[in-house]
Short mmCIF file of C-alpha atoms in Angstrom, two decimals:
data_model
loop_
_atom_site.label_atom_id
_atom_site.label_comp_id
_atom_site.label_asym_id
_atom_site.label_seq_id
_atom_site.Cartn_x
_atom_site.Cartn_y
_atom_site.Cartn_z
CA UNK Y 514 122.69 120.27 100.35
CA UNK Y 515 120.79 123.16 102.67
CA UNK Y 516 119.76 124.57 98.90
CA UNK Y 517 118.11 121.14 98.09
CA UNK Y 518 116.38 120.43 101.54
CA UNK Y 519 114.16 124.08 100.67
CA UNK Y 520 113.23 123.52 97.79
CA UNK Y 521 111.78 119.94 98.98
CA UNK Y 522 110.22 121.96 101.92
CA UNK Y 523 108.42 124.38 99.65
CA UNK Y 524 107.30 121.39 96.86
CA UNK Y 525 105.42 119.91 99.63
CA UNK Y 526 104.11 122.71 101.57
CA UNK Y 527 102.42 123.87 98.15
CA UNK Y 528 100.84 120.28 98.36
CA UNK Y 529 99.82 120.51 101.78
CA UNK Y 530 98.35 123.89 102.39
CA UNK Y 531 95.38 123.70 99.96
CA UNK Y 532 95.29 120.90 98.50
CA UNK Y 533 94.54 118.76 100.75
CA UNK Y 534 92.39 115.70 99.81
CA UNK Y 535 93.62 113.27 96.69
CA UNK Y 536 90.52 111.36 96.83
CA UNK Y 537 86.94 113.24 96.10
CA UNK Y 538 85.41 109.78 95.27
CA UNK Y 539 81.84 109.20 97.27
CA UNK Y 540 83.09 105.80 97.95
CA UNK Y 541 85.81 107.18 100.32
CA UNK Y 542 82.86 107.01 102.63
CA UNK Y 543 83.75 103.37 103.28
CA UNK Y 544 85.81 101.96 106.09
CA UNK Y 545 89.06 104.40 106.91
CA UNK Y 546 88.81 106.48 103.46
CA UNK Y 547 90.32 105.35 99.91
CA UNK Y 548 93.79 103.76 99.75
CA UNK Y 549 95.65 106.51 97.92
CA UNK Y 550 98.52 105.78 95.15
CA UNK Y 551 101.41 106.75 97.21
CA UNK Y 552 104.49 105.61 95.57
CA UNK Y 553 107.16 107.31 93.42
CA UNK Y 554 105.56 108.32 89.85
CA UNK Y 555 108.19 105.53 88.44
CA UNK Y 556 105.85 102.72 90.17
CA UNK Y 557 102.44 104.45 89.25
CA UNK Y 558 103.68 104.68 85.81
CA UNK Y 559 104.46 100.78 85.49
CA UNK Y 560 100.97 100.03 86.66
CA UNK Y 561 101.58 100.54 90.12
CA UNK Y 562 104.13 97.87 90.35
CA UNK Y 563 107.96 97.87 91.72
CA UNK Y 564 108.16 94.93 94.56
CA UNK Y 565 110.89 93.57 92.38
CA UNK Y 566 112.01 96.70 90.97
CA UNK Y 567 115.62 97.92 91.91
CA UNK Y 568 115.76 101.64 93.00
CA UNK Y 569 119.64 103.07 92.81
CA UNK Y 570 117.99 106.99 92.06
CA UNK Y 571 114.29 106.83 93.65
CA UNK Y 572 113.01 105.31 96.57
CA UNK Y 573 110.73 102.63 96.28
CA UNK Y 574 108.27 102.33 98.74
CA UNK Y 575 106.93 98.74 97.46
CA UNK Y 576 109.33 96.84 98.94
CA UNK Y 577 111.58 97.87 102.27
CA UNK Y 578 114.49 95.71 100.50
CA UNK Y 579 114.59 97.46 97.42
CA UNK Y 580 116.66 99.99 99.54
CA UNK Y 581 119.91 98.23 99.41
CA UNK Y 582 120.11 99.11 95.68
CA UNK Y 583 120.81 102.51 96.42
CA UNK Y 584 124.54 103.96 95.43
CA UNK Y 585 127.19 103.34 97.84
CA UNK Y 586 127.40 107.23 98.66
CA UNK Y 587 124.41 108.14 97.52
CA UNK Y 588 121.77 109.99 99.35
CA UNK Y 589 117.85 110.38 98.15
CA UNK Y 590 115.38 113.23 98.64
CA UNK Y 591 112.36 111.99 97.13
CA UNK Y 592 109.41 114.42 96.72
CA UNK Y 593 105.88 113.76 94.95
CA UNK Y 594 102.64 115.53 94.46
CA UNK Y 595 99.29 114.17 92.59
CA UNK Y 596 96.31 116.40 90.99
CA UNK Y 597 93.08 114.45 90.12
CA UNK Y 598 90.46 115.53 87.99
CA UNK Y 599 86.96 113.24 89.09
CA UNK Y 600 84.00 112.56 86.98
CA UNK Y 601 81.45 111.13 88.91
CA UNK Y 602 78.75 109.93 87.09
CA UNK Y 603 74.82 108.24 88.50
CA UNK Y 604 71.15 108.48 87.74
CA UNK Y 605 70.37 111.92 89.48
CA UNK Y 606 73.57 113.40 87.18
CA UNK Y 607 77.34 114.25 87.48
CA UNK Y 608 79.50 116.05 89.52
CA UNK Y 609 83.28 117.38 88.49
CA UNK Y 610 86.19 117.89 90.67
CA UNK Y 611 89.78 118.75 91.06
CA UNK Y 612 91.75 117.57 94.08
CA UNK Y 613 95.68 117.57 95.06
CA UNK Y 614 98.20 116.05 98.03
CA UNK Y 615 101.58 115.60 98.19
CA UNK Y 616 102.21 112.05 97.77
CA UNK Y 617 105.59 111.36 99.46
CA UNK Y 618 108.59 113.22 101.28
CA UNK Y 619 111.34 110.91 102.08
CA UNK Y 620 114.91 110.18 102.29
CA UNK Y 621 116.94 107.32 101.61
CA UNK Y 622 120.60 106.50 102.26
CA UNK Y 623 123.29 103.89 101.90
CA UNK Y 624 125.66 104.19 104.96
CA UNK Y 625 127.45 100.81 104.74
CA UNK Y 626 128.30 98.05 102.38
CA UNK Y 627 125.34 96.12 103.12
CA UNK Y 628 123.24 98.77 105.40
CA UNK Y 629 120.64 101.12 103.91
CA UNK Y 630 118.13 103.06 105.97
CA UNK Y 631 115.01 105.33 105.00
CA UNK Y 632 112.44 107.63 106.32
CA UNK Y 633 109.09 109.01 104.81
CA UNK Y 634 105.99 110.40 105.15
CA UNK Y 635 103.21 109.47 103.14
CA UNK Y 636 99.44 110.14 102.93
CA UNK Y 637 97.52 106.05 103.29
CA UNK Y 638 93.84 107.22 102.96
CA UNK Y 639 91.96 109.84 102.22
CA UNK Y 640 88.33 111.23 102.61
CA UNK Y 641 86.45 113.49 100.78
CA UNK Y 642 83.00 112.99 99.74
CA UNK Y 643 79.35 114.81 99.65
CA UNK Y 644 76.21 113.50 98.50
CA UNK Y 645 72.42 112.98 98.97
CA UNK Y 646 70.28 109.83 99.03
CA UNK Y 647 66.68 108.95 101.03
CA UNK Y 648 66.28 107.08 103.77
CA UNK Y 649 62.82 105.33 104.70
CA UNK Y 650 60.45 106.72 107.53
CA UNK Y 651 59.39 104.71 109.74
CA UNK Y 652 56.00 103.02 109.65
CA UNK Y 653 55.11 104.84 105.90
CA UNK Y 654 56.11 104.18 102.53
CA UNK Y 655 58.03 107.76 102.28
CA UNK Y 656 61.67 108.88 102.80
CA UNK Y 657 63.60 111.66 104.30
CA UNK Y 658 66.25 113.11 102.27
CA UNK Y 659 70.06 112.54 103.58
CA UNK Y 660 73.13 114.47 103.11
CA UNK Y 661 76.57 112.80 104.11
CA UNK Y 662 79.04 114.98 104.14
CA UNK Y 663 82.99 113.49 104.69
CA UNK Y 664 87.03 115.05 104.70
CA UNK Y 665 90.25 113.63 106.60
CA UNK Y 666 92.13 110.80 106.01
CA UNK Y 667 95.20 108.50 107.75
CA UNK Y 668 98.86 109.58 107.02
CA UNK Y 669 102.09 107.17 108.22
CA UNK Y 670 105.54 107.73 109.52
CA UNK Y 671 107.69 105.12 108.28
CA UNK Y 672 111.30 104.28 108.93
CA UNK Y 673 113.05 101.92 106.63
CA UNK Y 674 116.17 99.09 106.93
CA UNK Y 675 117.49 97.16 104.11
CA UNK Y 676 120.32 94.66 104.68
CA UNK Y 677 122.35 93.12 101.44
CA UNK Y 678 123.32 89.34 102.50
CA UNK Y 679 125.14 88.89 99.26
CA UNK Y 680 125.49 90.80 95.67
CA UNK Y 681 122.26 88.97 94.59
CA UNK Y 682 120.12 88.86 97.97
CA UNK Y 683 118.71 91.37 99.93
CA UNK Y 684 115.70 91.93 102.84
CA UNK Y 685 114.60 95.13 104.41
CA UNK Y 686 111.71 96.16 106.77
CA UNK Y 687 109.08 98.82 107.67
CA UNK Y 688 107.87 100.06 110.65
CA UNK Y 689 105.01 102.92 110.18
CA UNK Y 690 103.54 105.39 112.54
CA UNK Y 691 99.73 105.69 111.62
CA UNK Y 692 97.40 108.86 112.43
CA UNK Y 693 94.98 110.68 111.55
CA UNK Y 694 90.97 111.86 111.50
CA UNK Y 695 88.12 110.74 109.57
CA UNK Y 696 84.90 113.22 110.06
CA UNK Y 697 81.69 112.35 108.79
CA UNK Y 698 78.35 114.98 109.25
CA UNK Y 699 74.73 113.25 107.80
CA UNK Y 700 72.04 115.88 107.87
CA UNK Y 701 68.55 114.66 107.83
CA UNK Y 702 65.94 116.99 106.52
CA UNK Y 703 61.99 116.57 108.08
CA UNK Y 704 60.69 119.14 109.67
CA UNK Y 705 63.75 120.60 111.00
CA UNK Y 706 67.22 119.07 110.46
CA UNK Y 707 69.24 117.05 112.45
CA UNK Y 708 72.54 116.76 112.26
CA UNK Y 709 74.89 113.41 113.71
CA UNK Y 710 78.66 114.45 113.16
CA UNK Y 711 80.97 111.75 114.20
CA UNK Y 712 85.04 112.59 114.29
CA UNK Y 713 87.09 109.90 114.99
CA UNK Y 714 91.22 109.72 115.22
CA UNK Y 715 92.94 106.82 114.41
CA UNK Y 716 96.32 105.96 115.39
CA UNK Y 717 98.67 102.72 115.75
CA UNK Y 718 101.33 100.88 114.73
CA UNK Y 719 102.27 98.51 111.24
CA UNK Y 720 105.41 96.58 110.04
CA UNK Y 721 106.08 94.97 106.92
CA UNK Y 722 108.83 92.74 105.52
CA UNK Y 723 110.43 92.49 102.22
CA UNK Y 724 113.17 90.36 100.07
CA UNK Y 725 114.45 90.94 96.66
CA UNK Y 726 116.23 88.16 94.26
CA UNK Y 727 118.04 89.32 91.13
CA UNK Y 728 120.37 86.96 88.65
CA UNK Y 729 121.86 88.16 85.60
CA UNK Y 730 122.27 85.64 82.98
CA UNK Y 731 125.32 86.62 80.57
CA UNK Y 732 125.02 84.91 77.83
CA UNK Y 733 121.14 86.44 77.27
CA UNK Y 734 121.93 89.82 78.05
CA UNK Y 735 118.93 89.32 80.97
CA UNK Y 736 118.24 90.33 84.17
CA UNK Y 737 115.47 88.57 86.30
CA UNK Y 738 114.64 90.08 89.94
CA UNK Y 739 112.15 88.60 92.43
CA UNK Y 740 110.71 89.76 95.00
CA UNK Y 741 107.91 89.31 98.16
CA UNK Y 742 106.41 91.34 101.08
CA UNK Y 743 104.29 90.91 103.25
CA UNK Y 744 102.55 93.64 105.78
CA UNK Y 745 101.07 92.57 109.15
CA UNK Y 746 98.02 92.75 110.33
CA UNK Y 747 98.33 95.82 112.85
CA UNK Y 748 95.46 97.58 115.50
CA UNK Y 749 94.27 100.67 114.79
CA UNK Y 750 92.98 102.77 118.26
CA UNK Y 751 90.18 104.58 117.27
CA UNK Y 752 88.80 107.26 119.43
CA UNK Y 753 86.21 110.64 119.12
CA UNK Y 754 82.85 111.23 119.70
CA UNK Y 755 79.34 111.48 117.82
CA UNK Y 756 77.17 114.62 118.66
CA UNK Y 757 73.24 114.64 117.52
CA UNK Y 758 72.21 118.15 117.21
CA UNK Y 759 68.73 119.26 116.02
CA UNK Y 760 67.97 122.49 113.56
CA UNK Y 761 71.67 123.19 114.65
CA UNK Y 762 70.92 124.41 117.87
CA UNK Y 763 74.30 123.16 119.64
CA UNK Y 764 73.34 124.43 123.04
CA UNK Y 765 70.90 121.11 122.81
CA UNK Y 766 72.95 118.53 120.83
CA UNK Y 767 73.92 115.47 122.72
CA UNK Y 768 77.30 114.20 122.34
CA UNK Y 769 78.22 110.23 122.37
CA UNK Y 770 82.15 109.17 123.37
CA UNK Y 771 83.40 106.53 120.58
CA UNK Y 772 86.23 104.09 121.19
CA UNK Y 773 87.84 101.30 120.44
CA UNK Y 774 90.60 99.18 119.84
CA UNK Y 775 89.18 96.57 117.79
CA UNK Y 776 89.83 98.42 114.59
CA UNK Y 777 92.23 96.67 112.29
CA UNK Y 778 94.56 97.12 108.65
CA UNK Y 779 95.07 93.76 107.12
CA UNK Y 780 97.42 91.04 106.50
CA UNK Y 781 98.80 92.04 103.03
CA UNK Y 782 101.39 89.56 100.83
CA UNK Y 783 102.45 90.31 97.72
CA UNK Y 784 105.12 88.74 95.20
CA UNK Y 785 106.77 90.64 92.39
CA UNK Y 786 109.11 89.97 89.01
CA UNK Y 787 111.03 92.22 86.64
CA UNK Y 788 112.56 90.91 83.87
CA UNK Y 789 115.24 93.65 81.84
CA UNK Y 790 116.09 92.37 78.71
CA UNK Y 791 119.27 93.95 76.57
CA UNK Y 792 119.93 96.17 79.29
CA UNK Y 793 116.63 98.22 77.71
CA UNK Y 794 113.42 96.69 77.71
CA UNK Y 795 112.15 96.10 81.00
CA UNK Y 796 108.84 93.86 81.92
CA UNK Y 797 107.33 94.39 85.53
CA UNK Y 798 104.53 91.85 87.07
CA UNK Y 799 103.18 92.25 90.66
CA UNK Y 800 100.26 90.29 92.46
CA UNK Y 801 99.19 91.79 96.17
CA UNK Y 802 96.76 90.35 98.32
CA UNK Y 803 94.41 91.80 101.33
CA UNK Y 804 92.64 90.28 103.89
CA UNK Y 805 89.75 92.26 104.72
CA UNK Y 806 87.86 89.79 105.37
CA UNK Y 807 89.62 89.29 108.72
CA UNK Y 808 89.57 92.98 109.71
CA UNK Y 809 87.42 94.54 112.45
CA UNK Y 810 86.11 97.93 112.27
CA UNK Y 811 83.90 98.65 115.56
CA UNK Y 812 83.45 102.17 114.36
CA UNK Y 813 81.71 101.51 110.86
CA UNK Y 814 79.41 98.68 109.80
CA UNK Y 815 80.82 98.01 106.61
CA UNK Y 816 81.53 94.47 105.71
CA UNK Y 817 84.81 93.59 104.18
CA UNK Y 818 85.85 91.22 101.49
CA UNK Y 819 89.58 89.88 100.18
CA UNK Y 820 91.27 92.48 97.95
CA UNK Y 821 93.31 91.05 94.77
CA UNK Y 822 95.89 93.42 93.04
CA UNK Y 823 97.00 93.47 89.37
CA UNK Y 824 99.82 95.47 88.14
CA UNK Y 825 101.68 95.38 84.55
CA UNK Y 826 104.36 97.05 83.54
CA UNK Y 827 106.74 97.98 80.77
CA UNK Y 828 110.03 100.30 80.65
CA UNK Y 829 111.76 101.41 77.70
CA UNK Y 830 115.26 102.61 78.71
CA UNK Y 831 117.58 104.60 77.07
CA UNK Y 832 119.59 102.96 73.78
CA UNK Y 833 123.06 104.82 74.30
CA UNK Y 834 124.59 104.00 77.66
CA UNK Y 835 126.12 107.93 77.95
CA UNK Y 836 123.22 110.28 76.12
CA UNK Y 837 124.62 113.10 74.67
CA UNK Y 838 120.90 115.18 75.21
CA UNK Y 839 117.54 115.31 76.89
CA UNK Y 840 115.69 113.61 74.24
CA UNK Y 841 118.18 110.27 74.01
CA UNK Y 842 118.11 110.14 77.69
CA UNK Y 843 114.22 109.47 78.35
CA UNK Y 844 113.08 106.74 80.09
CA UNK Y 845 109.37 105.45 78.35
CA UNK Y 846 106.89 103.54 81.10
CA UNK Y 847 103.26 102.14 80.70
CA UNK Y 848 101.14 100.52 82.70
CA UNK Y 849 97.97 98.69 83.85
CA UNK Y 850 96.58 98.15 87.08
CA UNK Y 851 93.38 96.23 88.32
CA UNK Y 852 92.11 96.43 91.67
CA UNK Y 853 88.67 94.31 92.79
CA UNK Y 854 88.18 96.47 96.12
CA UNK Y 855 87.37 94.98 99.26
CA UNK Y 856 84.45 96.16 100.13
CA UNK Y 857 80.45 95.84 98.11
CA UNK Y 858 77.31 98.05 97.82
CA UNK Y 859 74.28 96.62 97.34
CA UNK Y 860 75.99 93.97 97.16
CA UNK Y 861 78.44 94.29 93.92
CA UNK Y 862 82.04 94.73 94.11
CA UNK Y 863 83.82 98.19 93.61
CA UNK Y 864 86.58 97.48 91.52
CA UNK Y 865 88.70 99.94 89.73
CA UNK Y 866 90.71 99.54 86.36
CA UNK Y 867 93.57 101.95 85.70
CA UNK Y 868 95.83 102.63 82.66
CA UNK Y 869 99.15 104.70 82.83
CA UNK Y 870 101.88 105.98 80.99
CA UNK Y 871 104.56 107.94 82.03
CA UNK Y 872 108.45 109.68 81.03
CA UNK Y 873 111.71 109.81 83.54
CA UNK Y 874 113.64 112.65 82.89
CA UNK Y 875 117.53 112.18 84.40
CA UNK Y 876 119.53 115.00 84.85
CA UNK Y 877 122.92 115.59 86.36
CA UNK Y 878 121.76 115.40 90.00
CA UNK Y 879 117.97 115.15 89.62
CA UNK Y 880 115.46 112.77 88.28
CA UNK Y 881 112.28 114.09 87.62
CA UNK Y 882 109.40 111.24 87.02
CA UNK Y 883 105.76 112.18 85.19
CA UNK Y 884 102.83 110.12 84.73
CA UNK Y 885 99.63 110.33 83.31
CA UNK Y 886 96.75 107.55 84.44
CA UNK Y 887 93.01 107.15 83.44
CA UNK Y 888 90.73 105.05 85.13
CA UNK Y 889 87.56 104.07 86.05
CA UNK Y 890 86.10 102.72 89.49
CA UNK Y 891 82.90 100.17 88.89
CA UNK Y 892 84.42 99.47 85.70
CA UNK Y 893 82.82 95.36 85.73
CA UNK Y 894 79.92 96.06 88.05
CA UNK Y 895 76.60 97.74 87.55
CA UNK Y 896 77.09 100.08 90.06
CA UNK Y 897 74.84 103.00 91.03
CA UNK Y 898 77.45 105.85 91.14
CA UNK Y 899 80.44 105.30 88.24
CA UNK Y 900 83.81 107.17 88.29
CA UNK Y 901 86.06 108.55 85.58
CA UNK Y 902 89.37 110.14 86.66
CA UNK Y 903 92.38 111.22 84.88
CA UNK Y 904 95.28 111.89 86.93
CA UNK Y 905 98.62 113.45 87.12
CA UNK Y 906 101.83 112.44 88.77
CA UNK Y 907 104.67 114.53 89.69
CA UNK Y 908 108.25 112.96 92.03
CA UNK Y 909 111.33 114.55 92.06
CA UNK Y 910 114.29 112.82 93.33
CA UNK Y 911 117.69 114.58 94.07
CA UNK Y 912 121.02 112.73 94.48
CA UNK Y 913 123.60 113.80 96.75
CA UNK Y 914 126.73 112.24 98.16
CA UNK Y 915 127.67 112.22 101.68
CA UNK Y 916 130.37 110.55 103.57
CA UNK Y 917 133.27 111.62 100.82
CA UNK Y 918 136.83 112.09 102.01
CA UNK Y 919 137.90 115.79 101.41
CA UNK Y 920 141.32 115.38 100.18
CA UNK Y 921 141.94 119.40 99.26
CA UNK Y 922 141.15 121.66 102.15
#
């Protein structure tokens, strides 16, 4: 057990200690940073989806009730990294870049009958962004040139409880621990530059709710699972300070205090459906929904719009119940995923259309989970900046059993 618990250590403190921004899209420069694809590779695989997706070897962190599905004396170290490769693409040219983060570190355990619990620690945005535009001087038809400059991001502490009320009903909830900083530096060029850096820290409190349904019908060899969540709308305490500095003498910048508690995540419902047919083919729908439009965010001036999530799925699972190698034992997953943002430029709607595929690879006492996604933000709208990414997913889960009876000592 003390053997498994370093290598999870060292997995994600390669993913932390360099790599440390998933996101390098310019439109991170938005609200609180871009909303990074945190789940297990499984879920990212099947088009993001899983809030009615049973999880007896992973942890699913789509829906708190999915938790209850874990093995009576089974315990789950989940570990997951990312690497993104970015094309950004506008008018004035393109720009290429490679960026990393561990994507989860949790465990998961059954310790009753009915009683699961859960803990994890997940990156929720990220910021990383540089770029230069104009801005108009005053009073003539010319423009300074503009550098914003951006890095940081929000991570959460969550703790997880699922409850089994029967062998076909379950619920489960959340409760996460949100912190971090979001830096932003403009430098304005005229005859000397000035500089405005503003570095704000975030931090507050969320809780979400989940059910899952599941029926098995005999006679067609089928399996149909439901399920729902919904995530509160939460506060988010925002505090720093902006400093102006000129030519970047800092003996004569002038520093502003920023707070506020007016800052808010939104009310977020979603409803999910598997369907497994022949104990093999597996079909996965989910349908989220964000209201930004209610959210406040004292610290930025952006304007926020409802967010609608699509996510498709399909699993191919292994035709021999007891594989005799590797190659009969892989687990197949595609996926498609379409996201219409929830926030506009100019105007126009950043939306983002991603495509997936991905293999699970169980072993003995590990499952290891890959995926592969392309996609492309502005993919409808006639956007100034475009984005082409490719990305990589990497989660390794290790099962262990606790609470045996030693019956030789």
């Amino acid at each position: 057990m003390y053997q498994k618990i370093k290598i999870i250590i060292i997995f994600a403190i390669i993913f932390t200690q360099k790599l440390t921004a998933q996101d390098s899209s310019p439109y991170s420069y938005f609200g609180i940073g871009t909303f990074n694809n945190v789940d297990n590779a499984r879920n990212i695989s099947l088009g993001n989806t899983g809030i009615a997706l049973e999880s007896p070897d992973y942890i699913n962190s789509k829906n708190p009730a999915s938790i209850t599905t874990i093995g009576l004396q089974n315990v789950i170290y989940d570990v997951g990294g990312t690497l993104k490769y970015d094309n950004i693409s506008s008018n004035q040219g393109s720009d290429k870049r490679i960026n990393g983060n561990f994507t989860n570190l949790g465990l998961a355990m059954r310790i009753s009958n009915r009683v699961s619990i859960g803990a994890s620690v997940q990156p929720t945005t990220s910021t990383n962004y540089k770029f230069v535009s104009t801005i108009p001087v005053e009073g003539t038809s010319g423009n300074y040139p503009i550098t914003y400059e951006g890095s940081g991001g929000i991570t959460n502490l969550a703790i997880t409880a699922g409850y089994k009320i029967n062998n076909n009903w379950s619920v489960g909830g959340k409760v996460k621990n949100n912190f971090g900083t979001i830096s932003r530096l403009e430098t304005i060029t005229v005859n000397s530059d000035l500089e405005i850096s503003r570095n704000v820290r975030y931090t507050g409190f969320s809780y979400g709710l989940g059910t899952q349904f599941n029926k098995y019908f005999s006679k067609q060899r089928l399996q149909l699972t439901l399920g729902a969540i919904v995530n509160f709308k939460s506060n988010l305490n925002a505090k720093g300070e902006m400093v102006y500095t000129e030519n970047k003498d800092y003996t004569n910048s002038l520093t502003t205090k920023l707070s506020s508690k007016d800052s808010t995540l939104p009310l977020e419902m979603g409803v999910g459906i598997s369907i497994l047919k022949n104990d093999r083919y597996r079909f996965n729908f989910d349908y989220t929904q964000s209201k930004w439009s209610e959210v406040k965010n004292t610290i930025t001036n952006e304007k926020y719009y409802n967010q609608n999530v699509y996510g498709l799925g399909f699993e191919l699972l292994p035709e021999k119940k007891n594989p005799t190698n590797v190659s009969e034992a892989l687990i197949y997953r595609f996926g498609l995923n379409y996201d219409t943002g929830y926030y506009k430029v100019n105007n126009r709607e950043i939306n983002k259309l991603e495509a997936t595929f991905g293999v699970g690879v169980p072993m003995n006492k590990i499952v290891l989970n890959i995926g592969y996604g392309y996609g492309k933000r502005g993919a409808f709208s006639n956007i100034a900046i475009k984005e082409n990414y490719h990305m990589l997913n990497i989660s390794i889960d290790f099962l262990d059993k606790w609470f045996t009876k030693r019956y030789i000592n």
